[in-house]
């Protein structure tokens, strides 16, 4: 009697038996490019086409995989189908790669050998992890995927969430059993918007799987597109934890710089000069004070804290750091008010121009931008605030900030300029020209430290910085 094995049964059997070659490293360091695997013929579906998922889809397509880009947002998919980059980090011609198809049709997930989920994981109003997008994606994927599929989560989660939240949701929606009928892995995203030197192929990719064979399969898959190599984590929980602590470390160190800045302000000591002096020591870490916005640093500590508290651990240091960084918008607003007072301005009659409304330099993303909090605090004192950002969409700014927005940059008639986000487009600004357009006795509040204090003094501007 001859046994006929279907493609999906064969695919599941190959992954379970580990027929994908992988060189291992006894030191646990990143693996360099390994064998070229036959899965170049595999179909990969990326669920969620934001700043993480879209570059990932493009990366696989450029490596000759067939890629399905799936998203529930009709507007996003329509623009991608028109060949328009929706992230600002890719070129339109990359979006138009013939190996990618963009769709809102969930039934196409059935065609995929690998499904990579890259959906948002925000926190709720009580600073608790909101995994609703993951659960929704898992329900959609589970209801459509074939047996033998490997599902890889890239969204940031707390340790244990892949096993405790994603996997049960996949099993319930599919009626299949993880580890037998389908397979689960986790690979934390390390996307850095507006950083051309640290793209997908340039940064070591941490990978993990629910067992050794799945780990080998997932590692080989990612190794085929990441020039920097992969780091196989010994468990999914290790991979999940490494992602959150990468950003917790940054949050804690920035909080220290911010707390020092506030202390030095009261001592009338220039923070930047102190940091430059301290930086001459070989092991001093160069962190600078500033507003901490975005989708990672202000969020990931709460994910870890949620899991730690479940185990009876109170992560005091990281939560205190969060409080320090969350206090910075008010501190920046207070610096602005002090500068206006030094210029003998009446607050209710003052006009302030905010330069840069996005959450970081050279991106147009205003979501999770702490500049909005600065603006709100200034308005509490009836200060008239306007904004300008050459990267962000003006209509979106007006909706989110309820702010008068300049279509082109003009300093005319303002009492102060507040530089909150140091876009490269601002590098050519001459302070003498700024001072000439501003009202008499005007101020420059330079959050990012982009200008020299001496240049501001020469332009007869009252200068404040963190």
Short mmCIF file of N, CA and C in Angstrom, two decimals, residues 10-154:
data_model
loop_
_atom_site.label_atom_id
_atom_site.label_comp_id
_atom_site.label_asym_id
_atom_site.label_seq_id
_atom_site.Cartn_x
_atom_site.Cartn_y
_atom_site.Cartn_z
N UNK A 10 3.76 17.09 4.56
CA UNK A 10 5.21 17.01 4.37
C UNK A 10 5.90 18.19 5.02
N UNK A 11 5.30 19.39 4.87
CA UNK A 11 5.88 20.58 5.44
C UNK A 11 5.95 20.47 6.97
N UNK A 12 4.85 20.00 7.57
CA UNK A 12 4.82 19.84 9.02
C UNK A 12 5.84 18.80 9.48
N UNK A 13 5.95 17.71 8.71
CA UNK A 13 6.88 16.64 9.09
C UNK A 13 8.32 17.11 9.01
N UNK A 14 8.65 17.90 7.97
CA UNK A 14 10.02 18.40 7.82
C UNK A 14 10.40 19.31 8.96
N UNK A 15 9.46 20.19 9.37
CA UNK A 15 9.79 21.12 10.45
C UNK A 15 9.90 20.40 11.78
N UNK A 16 9.02 19.42 12.00
CA UNK A 16 9.07 18.69 13.26
C UNK A 16 10.34 17.87 13.37
N UNK A 17 10.85 17.38 12.23
CA UNK A 17 12.06 16.55 12.27
C UNK A 17 13.33 17.37 12.10
N UNK A 18 13.19 18.68 11.81
CA UNK A 18 14.35 19.57 11.75
C UNK A 18 15.21 19.37 10.53
N UNK A 19 14.63 19.29 9.35
CA UNK A 19 15.41 19.07 8.14
C UNK A 19 15.99 20.36 7.57
N UNK A 20 16.15 21.38 8.42
CA UNK A 20 16.76 22.62 7.97
C UNK A 20 18.11 22.75 8.66
N UNK A 21 19.17 22.89 7.86
CA UNK A 21 20.52 22.93 8.41
C UNK A 21 20.78 24.25 9.13
N UNK A 22 21.50 24.18 10.25
CA UNK A 22 21.85 25.37 11.01
C UNK A 22 23.15 25.13 11.73
N UNK A 23 24.12 26.03 11.52
CA UNK A 23 25.36 25.95 12.28
C UNK A 23 25.13 26.58 13.64
N UNK A 24 25.54 25.90 14.71
CA UNK A 24 25.35 26.43 16.04
C UNK A 24 26.64 27.04 16.55
N UNK A 25 26.53 27.86 17.58
CA UNK A 25 27.68 28.53 18.17
C UNK A 25 27.76 28.20 19.64
N UNK A 26 28.83 27.62 20.09
CA UNK A 26 28.96 27.24 21.49
C UNK A 26 29.02 28.44 22.41
N UNK A 27 29.47 29.60 21.88
CA UNK A 27 29.54 30.79 22.71
C UNK A 27 28.21 31.52 22.78
N UNK A 28 27.23 31.11 21.99
CA UNK A 28 25.94 31.77 21.99
C UNK A 28 25.95 33.11 21.29
N UNK A 29 26.96 33.36 20.48
CA UNK A 29 27.05 34.63 19.76
C UNK A 29 26.21 34.56 18.50
N UNK A 30 26.13 35.69 17.81
CA UNK A 30 25.33 35.72 16.59
C UNK A 30 25.92 34.78 15.55
N UNK A 31 25.05 34.09 14.85
CA UNK A 31 25.48 33.17 13.80
C UNK A 31 25.60 33.92 12.49
N UNK A 32 26.68 33.69 11.78
CA UNK A 32 26.84 34.28 10.45
C UNK A 32 25.98 33.51 9.46
N UNK A 33 25.93 33.99 8.24
CA UNK A 33 25.09 33.33 7.24
C UNK A 33 25.35 31.84 7.19
N UNK A 34 24.29 31.05 7.23
CA UNK A 34 24.40 29.61 7.18
C UNK A 34 24.00 29.12 5.80
N UNK A 35 23.55 27.89 5.72
CA UNK A 35 23.23 27.30 4.42
C UNK A 35 22.04 27.99 3.78
N UNK A 36 22.04 28.07 2.47
CA UNK A 36 20.89 28.57 1.74
C UNK A 36 19.83 27.48 1.73
N UNK A 37 18.69 27.77 2.30
CA UNK A 37 17.68 26.73 2.44
C UNK A 37 16.66 26.77 1.31
N UNK A 38 16.03 25.64 1.13
CA UNK A 38 15.07 25.53 0.04
C UNK A 38 13.82 26.34 0.31
N UNK A 39 13.66 26.89 1.52
CA UNK A 39 12.46 27.64 1.82
C UNK A 39 12.41 28.97 1.10
N UNK A 40 13.41 29.28 0.24
CA UNK A 40 13.29 30.42 -0.66
C UNK A 40 12.01 30.28 -1.48
N UNK A 41 11.55 29.06 -1.61
CA UNK A 41 10.31 28.81 -2.33
C UNK A 41 9.09 28.94 -1.42
N UNK A 42 9.34 29.18 -0.14
CA UNK A 42 8.24 29.29 0.81
C UNK A 42 7.51 30.62 0.64
N UNK A 43 6.27 30.64 1.08
CA UNK A 43 5.46 31.86 1.10
C UNK A 43 5.38 32.37 2.53
N UNK A 44 5.64 33.66 2.68
CA UNK A 44 5.63 34.28 4.00
C UNK A 44 4.54 35.34 4.03
N UNK A 45 3.70 35.29 5.05
CA UNK A 45 2.67 36.30 5.24
C UNK A 45 3.05 37.15 6.46
N UNK A 46 3.16 38.45 6.25
CA UNK A 46 3.43 39.38 7.35
C UNK A 46 2.11 40.06 7.72
N UNK A 47 1.70 39.87 8.96
CA UNK A 47 0.44 40.43 9.45
C UNK A 47 0.73 41.70 10.24
N UNK A 48 0.29 42.83 9.69
CA UNK A 48 0.60 44.13 10.30
C UNK A 48 1.68 44.82 9.50
N UNK A 49 1.33 45.88 8.78
CA UNK A 49 2.26 46.52 7.85
C UNK A 49 2.65 47.92 8.31
N UNK A 50 3.04 48.01 9.58
CA UNK A 50 3.52 49.26 10.14
C UNK A 50 5.02 49.38 10.00
N UNK A 51 5.65 50.15 10.91
CA UNK A 51 7.08 50.43 10.79
C UNK A 51 7.93 49.21 11.07
N UNK A 52 7.33 48.14 11.64
CA UNK A 52 8.03 46.87 11.83
C UNK A 52 7.72 45.91 10.70
N UNK A 53 6.45 45.70 10.44
CA UNK A 53 6.04 44.68 9.48
C UNK A 53 6.39 44.97 8.04
N UNK A 54 6.25 46.24 7.61
CA UNK A 54 6.50 46.55 6.20
C UNK A 54 7.96 46.35 5.81
N UNK A 55 8.94 46.87 6.56
CA UNK A 55 10.33 46.59 6.21
C UNK A 55 10.65 45.10 6.23
N UNK A 56 9.99 44.37 7.12
CA UNK A 56 10.20 42.92 7.18
C UNK A 56 9.69 42.26 5.91
N UNK A 57 8.50 42.65 5.47
CA UNK A 57 7.94 42.10 4.23
C UNK A 57 8.84 42.42 3.04
N UNK A 58 9.33 43.66 2.99
CA UNK A 58 10.22 44.06 1.90
C UNK A 58 11.53 43.28 1.96
N UNK A 59 12.05 43.07 3.15
CA UNK A 59 13.30 42.32 3.30
C UNK A 59 13.20 40.91 2.78
N UNK A 60 12.12 40.23 3.10
CA UNK A 60 11.93 38.87 2.60
C UNK A 60 11.72 38.86 1.09
N UNK A 61 10.97 39.84 0.59
CA UNK A 61 10.73 39.90 -0.86
C UNK A 61 12.03 40.14 -1.62
N UNK A 62 12.89 41.00 -1.08
CA UNK A 62 14.17 41.27 -1.73
C UNK A 62 15.07 40.04 -1.72
N UNK A 63 14.81 39.11 -0.82
CA UNK A 63 15.57 37.86 -0.77
C UNK A 63 14.88 36.75 -1.53
N UNK A 64 13.96 37.16 -2.42
CA UNK A 64 13.32 36.24 -3.38
C UNK A 64 12.27 35.33 -2.77
N UNK A 65 11.78 35.63 -1.58
CA UNK A 65 10.62 34.91 -1.06
C UNK A 65 9.35 35.50 -1.66
N UNK A 66 8.33 34.70 -1.77
CA UNK A 66 7.00 35.23 -2.10
C UNK A 66 6.38 35.72 -0.79
N UNK A 67 5.91 36.96 -0.79
CA UNK A 67 5.43 37.58 0.44
C UNK A 67 4.01 38.10 0.27
N UNK A 68 3.20 37.83 1.27
CA UNK A 68 1.85 38.40 1.35
C UNK A 68 1.87 39.40 2.51
N UNK A 69 1.56 40.65 2.22
CA UNK A 69 1.45 41.67 3.26
C UNK A 69 0.00 41.87 3.61
N UNK A 70 -0.37 41.50 4.83
CA UNK A 70 -1.79 41.57 5.23
C UNK A 70 -1.96 42.63 6.31
N UNK A 71 -2.99 43.47 6.15
CA UNK A 71 -3.33 44.46 7.17
C UNK A 71 -4.83 44.70 7.12
N UNK A 72 -5.40 45.07 8.26
CA UNK A 72 -6.84 45.31 8.31
C UNK A 72 -7.19 46.74 7.90
N UNK A 73 -6.19 47.60 7.76
CA UNK A 73 -6.42 49.01 7.44
C UNK A 73 -6.52 49.19 5.92
N UNK A 74 -7.71 49.52 5.46
CA UNK A 74 -7.94 49.68 4.02
C UNK A 74 -7.08 50.79 3.43
N UNK A 75 -6.94 51.90 4.16
CA UNK A 75 -6.18 53.03 3.64
C UNK A 75 -4.71 52.66 3.45
N UNK A 76 -4.14 51.99 4.46
CA UNK A 76 -2.75 51.56 4.37
C UNK A 76 -2.54 50.63 3.18
N UNK A 77 -3.39 49.65 3.05
CA UNK A 77 -3.24 48.67 1.96
C UNK A 77 -3.45 49.33 0.60
N UNK A 78 -4.41 50.23 0.51
CA UNK A 78 -4.63 50.94 -0.77
C UNK A 78 -3.38 51.71 -1.19
N UNK A 79 -2.77 52.41 -0.25
CA UNK A 79 -1.57 53.19 -0.57
C UNK A 79 -0.41 52.27 -0.97
N UNK A 80 -0.27 51.15 -0.27
CA UNK A 80 0.79 50.20 -0.61
C UNK A 80 0.55 49.60 -1.99
N UNK A 81 -0.70 49.30 -2.30
CA UNK A 81 -1.01 48.77 -3.63
C UNK A 81 -0.71 49.79 -4.72
N UNK A 82 -0.77 51.07 -4.36
CA UNK A 82 -0.41 52.13 -5.31
C UNK A 82 1.10 52.33 -5.40
N UNK A 83 1.85 51.59 -4.55
CA UNK A 83 3.30 51.68 -4.58
C UNK A 83 3.87 52.78 -3.74
N UNK A 84 3.13 53.23 -2.73
CA UNK A 84 3.56 54.33 -1.87
C UNK A 84 4.03 53.79 -0.53
N UNK A 85 5.23 54.18 -0.12
CA UNK A 85 5.75 53.79 1.19
C UNK A 85 4.97 54.52 2.27
N UNK A 86 4.41 53.77 3.20
CA UNK A 86 3.60 54.37 4.27
C UNK A 86 4.38 54.59 5.55
N UNK A 87 5.67 54.23 5.57
CA UNK A 87 6.47 54.37 6.78
C UNK A 87 7.47 55.52 6.72
N UNK A 88 7.88 55.90 5.52
CA UNK A 88 8.89 56.93 5.38
C UNK A 88 10.32 56.42 5.47
N UNK A 89 10.48 55.12 5.71
CA UNK A 89 11.81 54.54 5.86
C UNK A 89 12.26 53.75 4.64
N UNK A 90 11.37 53.55 3.68
CA UNK A 90 11.68 52.75 2.51
C UNK A 90 11.48 53.60 1.25
N UNK A 91 11.97 53.10 0.16
CA UNK A 91 11.73 53.77 -1.12
C UNK A 91 10.49 53.17 -1.78
N UNK A 92 9.80 53.99 -2.54
CA UNK A 92 8.58 53.51 -3.19
C UNK A 92 8.85 52.31 -4.08
N UNK A 93 10.03 52.29 -4.73
CA UNK A 93 10.32 51.15 -5.61
C UNK A 93 10.48 49.84 -4.82
N UNK A 94 10.87 49.94 -3.55
CA UNK A 94 10.93 48.74 -2.72
C UNK A 94 9.53 48.22 -2.41
N UNK A 95 8.61 49.14 -2.21
CA UNK A 95 7.22 48.77 -1.97
C UNK A 95 6.63 48.07 -3.18
N UNK A 96 7.12 48.43 -4.34
CA UNK A 96 6.58 47.90 -5.59
C UNK A 96 7.23 46.58 -6.02
N UNK A 97 8.03 46.00 -5.14
CA UNK A 97 8.68 44.71 -5.44
C UNK A 97 7.63 43.69 -5.86
N UNK A 98 7.88 43.06 -6.98
CA UNK A 98 6.90 42.12 -7.53
C UNK A 98 6.67 40.88 -6.70
N UNK A 99 7.55 40.63 -5.71
CA UNK A 99 7.37 39.45 -4.85
C UNK A 99 6.40 39.69 -3.71
N UNK A 100 5.90 40.92 -3.55
CA UNK A 100 4.95 41.23 -2.47
C UNK A 100 3.58 41.55 -3.05
N UNK A 101 2.57 41.00 -2.41
CA UNK A 101 1.20 41.42 -2.68
C UNK A 101 0.60 41.93 -1.38
N UNK A 102 -0.13 43.04 -1.46
CA UNK A 102 -0.73 43.67 -0.29
C UNK A 102 -2.23 43.44 -0.30
N UNK A 103 -2.78 43.08 0.85
CA UNK A 103 -4.18 42.71 0.87
C UNK A 103 -4.82 42.90 2.24
N UNK A 104 -6.15 43.04 2.22
CA UNK A 104 -6.95 42.98 3.45
C UNK A 104 -7.75 41.68 3.49
N UNK A 105 -7.48 40.80 2.57
CA UNK A 105 -8.19 39.52 2.46
C UNK A 105 -7.50 38.48 3.33
N UNK A 106 -8.10 38.14 4.45
CA UNK A 106 -7.49 37.21 5.39
C UNK A 106 -7.36 35.79 4.84
N UNK A 107 -8.15 35.45 3.84
CA UNK A 107 -8.09 34.07 3.33
C UNK A 107 -6.75 33.78 2.66
N UNK A 108 -6.00 34.82 2.29
CA UNK A 108 -4.69 34.59 1.66
C UNK A 108 -3.68 34.00 2.65
N UNK A 109 -3.97 34.11 3.96
CA UNK A 109 -3.08 33.53 4.98
C UNK A 109 -2.93 32.03 4.78
N UNK A 110 -3.97 31.42 4.20
CA UNK A 110 -3.94 29.97 3.94
C UNK A 110 -2.75 29.58 3.07
N UNK A 111 -2.29 30.49 2.23
CA UNK A 111 -1.21 30.18 1.28
C UNK A 111 0.18 30.21 1.94
N UNK A 112 0.27 30.69 3.17
CA UNK A 112 1.57 30.94 3.79
C UNK A 112 2.14 29.72 4.49
N UNK A 113 3.46 29.54 4.34
CA UNK A 113 4.20 28.55 5.11
C UNK A 113 4.60 29.13 6.47
N UNK A 114 4.91 30.44 6.45
CA UNK A 114 5.26 31.16 7.68
C UNK A 114 4.35 32.38 7.80
N UNK A 115 3.84 32.61 8.98
CA UNK A 115 3.07 33.81 9.25
C UNK A 115 3.79 34.58 10.35
N UNK A 116 4.16 35.82 10.06
CA UNK A 116 4.86 36.66 11.02
C UNK A 116 3.93 37.76 11.47
N UNK A 117 3.64 37.81 12.77
CA UNK A 117 2.71 38.78 13.32
C UNK A 117 3.49 39.96 13.89
N UNK A 118 3.21 41.15 13.37
CA UNK A 118 3.90 42.38 13.81
C UNK A 118 2.85 43.46 14.02
N UNK A 119 2.07 43.29 15.08
CA UNK A 119 0.99 44.24 15.37
C UNK A 119 1.34 45.05 16.62
N UNK A 120 0.68 46.19 16.83
CA UNK A 120 1.02 47.03 17.99
C UNK A 120 0.69 46.35 19.32
N UNK A 121 1.45 46.69 20.34
CA UNK A 121 1.16 46.23 21.71
C UNK A 121 1.28 47.43 22.65
N UNK A 122 0.23 48.22 22.73
CA UNK A 122 0.26 49.42 23.59
C UNK A 122 -0.02 49.07 25.05
N UNK A 123 -0.09 50.10 25.88
CA UNK A 123 -0.57 49.94 27.25
C UNK A 123 -1.89 50.67 27.37
N UNK A 124 -2.71 50.26 28.35
CA UNK A 124 -4.01 50.92 28.53
C UNK A 124 -3.85 52.12 29.46
N UNK A 125 -4.96 52.73 29.82
CA UNK A 125 -4.92 53.93 30.65
C UNK A 125 -4.38 53.66 32.06
N UNK A 126 -4.39 52.39 32.47
CA UNK A 126 -3.87 52.01 33.78
C UNK A 126 -2.45 51.45 33.68
N UNK A 127 -1.80 51.68 32.54
CA UNK A 127 -0.42 51.27 32.29
C UNK A 127 -0.24 49.75 32.35
N UNK A 128 -1.27 49.04 31.92
CA UNK A 128 -1.22 47.58 31.81
C UNK A 128 -1.10 47.19 30.34
N UNK A 129 -0.38 46.10 30.04
CA UNK A 129 -0.24 45.67 28.64
C UNK A 129 -1.59 45.39 28.00
N UNK A 130 -1.76 45.90 26.79
CA UNK A 130 -2.96 45.65 26.01
C UNK A 130 -2.58 44.72 24.86
N UNK A 131 -2.93 43.45 24.98
CA UNK A 131 -2.58 42.47 23.96
C UNK A 131 -3.76 42.17 23.03
N UNK A 132 -4.70 43.10 22.97
CA UNK A 132 -5.88 42.90 22.14
C UNK A 132 -5.55 42.72 20.67
N UNK A 133 -4.56 43.47 20.16
CA UNK A 133 -4.19 43.33 18.75
C UNK A 133 -3.60 41.94 18.48
N UNK A 134 -2.82 41.43 19.42
CA UNK A 134 -2.25 40.09 19.25
C UNK A 134 -3.34 39.04 19.26
N UNK A 135 -4.27 39.16 20.19
CA UNK A 135 -5.36 38.17 20.27
C UNK A 135 -6.21 38.21 19.01
N UNK A 136 -6.49 39.42 18.51
CA UNK A 136 -7.27 39.54 17.28
C UNK A 136 -6.53 38.94 16.09
N UNK A 137 -5.23 39.25 15.98
CA UNK A 137 -4.42 38.70 14.89
C UNK A 137 -4.35 37.18 14.97
N UNK A 138 -4.20 36.65 16.19
CA UNK A 138 -4.12 35.20 16.37
C UNK A 138 -5.42 34.52 15.95
N UNK A 139 -6.54 35.16 16.27
CA UNK A 139 -7.83 34.60 15.87
C UNK A 139 -7.96 34.56 14.35
N UNK A 140 -7.54 35.65 13.69
CA UNK A 140 -7.60 35.70 12.23
C UNK A 140 -6.66 34.67 11.61
N UNK A 141 -5.43 34.64 12.09
CA UNK A 141 -4.44 33.70 11.54
C UNK A 141 -4.86 32.27 11.80
N UNK A 142 -5.28 31.98 13.02
CA UNK A 142 -5.66 30.62 13.37
C UNK A 142 -6.83 30.09 12.55
N UNK A 143 -7.75 30.98 12.22
CA UNK A 143 -8.94 30.55 11.46
C UNK A 143 -8.62 30.29 9.99
N UNK A 144 -7.46 30.77 9.52
CA UNK A 144 -7.12 30.65 8.10
C UNK A 144 -5.92 29.75 7.80
N UNK A 145 -5.03 29.55 8.76
CA UNK A 145 -3.77 28.86 8.44
C UNK A 145 -3.98 27.36 8.23
N UNK A 146 -3.11 26.80 7.40
CA UNK A 146 -3.11 25.37 7.15
C UNK A 146 -2.24 24.65 8.18
N UNK A 147 -2.47 23.35 8.39
CA UNK A 147 -1.54 22.57 9.20
C UNK A 147 -0.12 22.66 8.62
N UNK A 148 0.86 22.67 9.50
CA UNK A 148 2.25 22.77 9.06
C UNK A 148 2.80 24.17 9.07
N UNK A 149 1.92 25.15 9.30
CA UNK A 149 2.35 26.55 9.31
C UNK A 149 3.17 26.86 10.56
N UNK A 150 4.17 27.72 10.40
CA UNK A 150 4.91 28.25 11.54
C UNK A 150 4.51 29.70 11.74
N UNK A 151 4.07 30.03 12.95
CA UNK A 151 3.65 31.39 13.29
C UNK A 151 4.72 32.00 14.19
N UNK A 152 5.23 33.17 13.78
CA UNK A 152 6.29 33.84 14.52
C UNK A 152 5.78 35.20 14.97
N UNK A 153 5.87 35.47 16.25
CA UNK A 153 5.45 36.75 16.78
C UNK A 153 6.65 37.69 16.87
N UNK A 154 6.48 38.93 16.37
CA UNK A 154 7.53 39.95 16.48
C UNK A 154 7.12 41.10 17.40
#
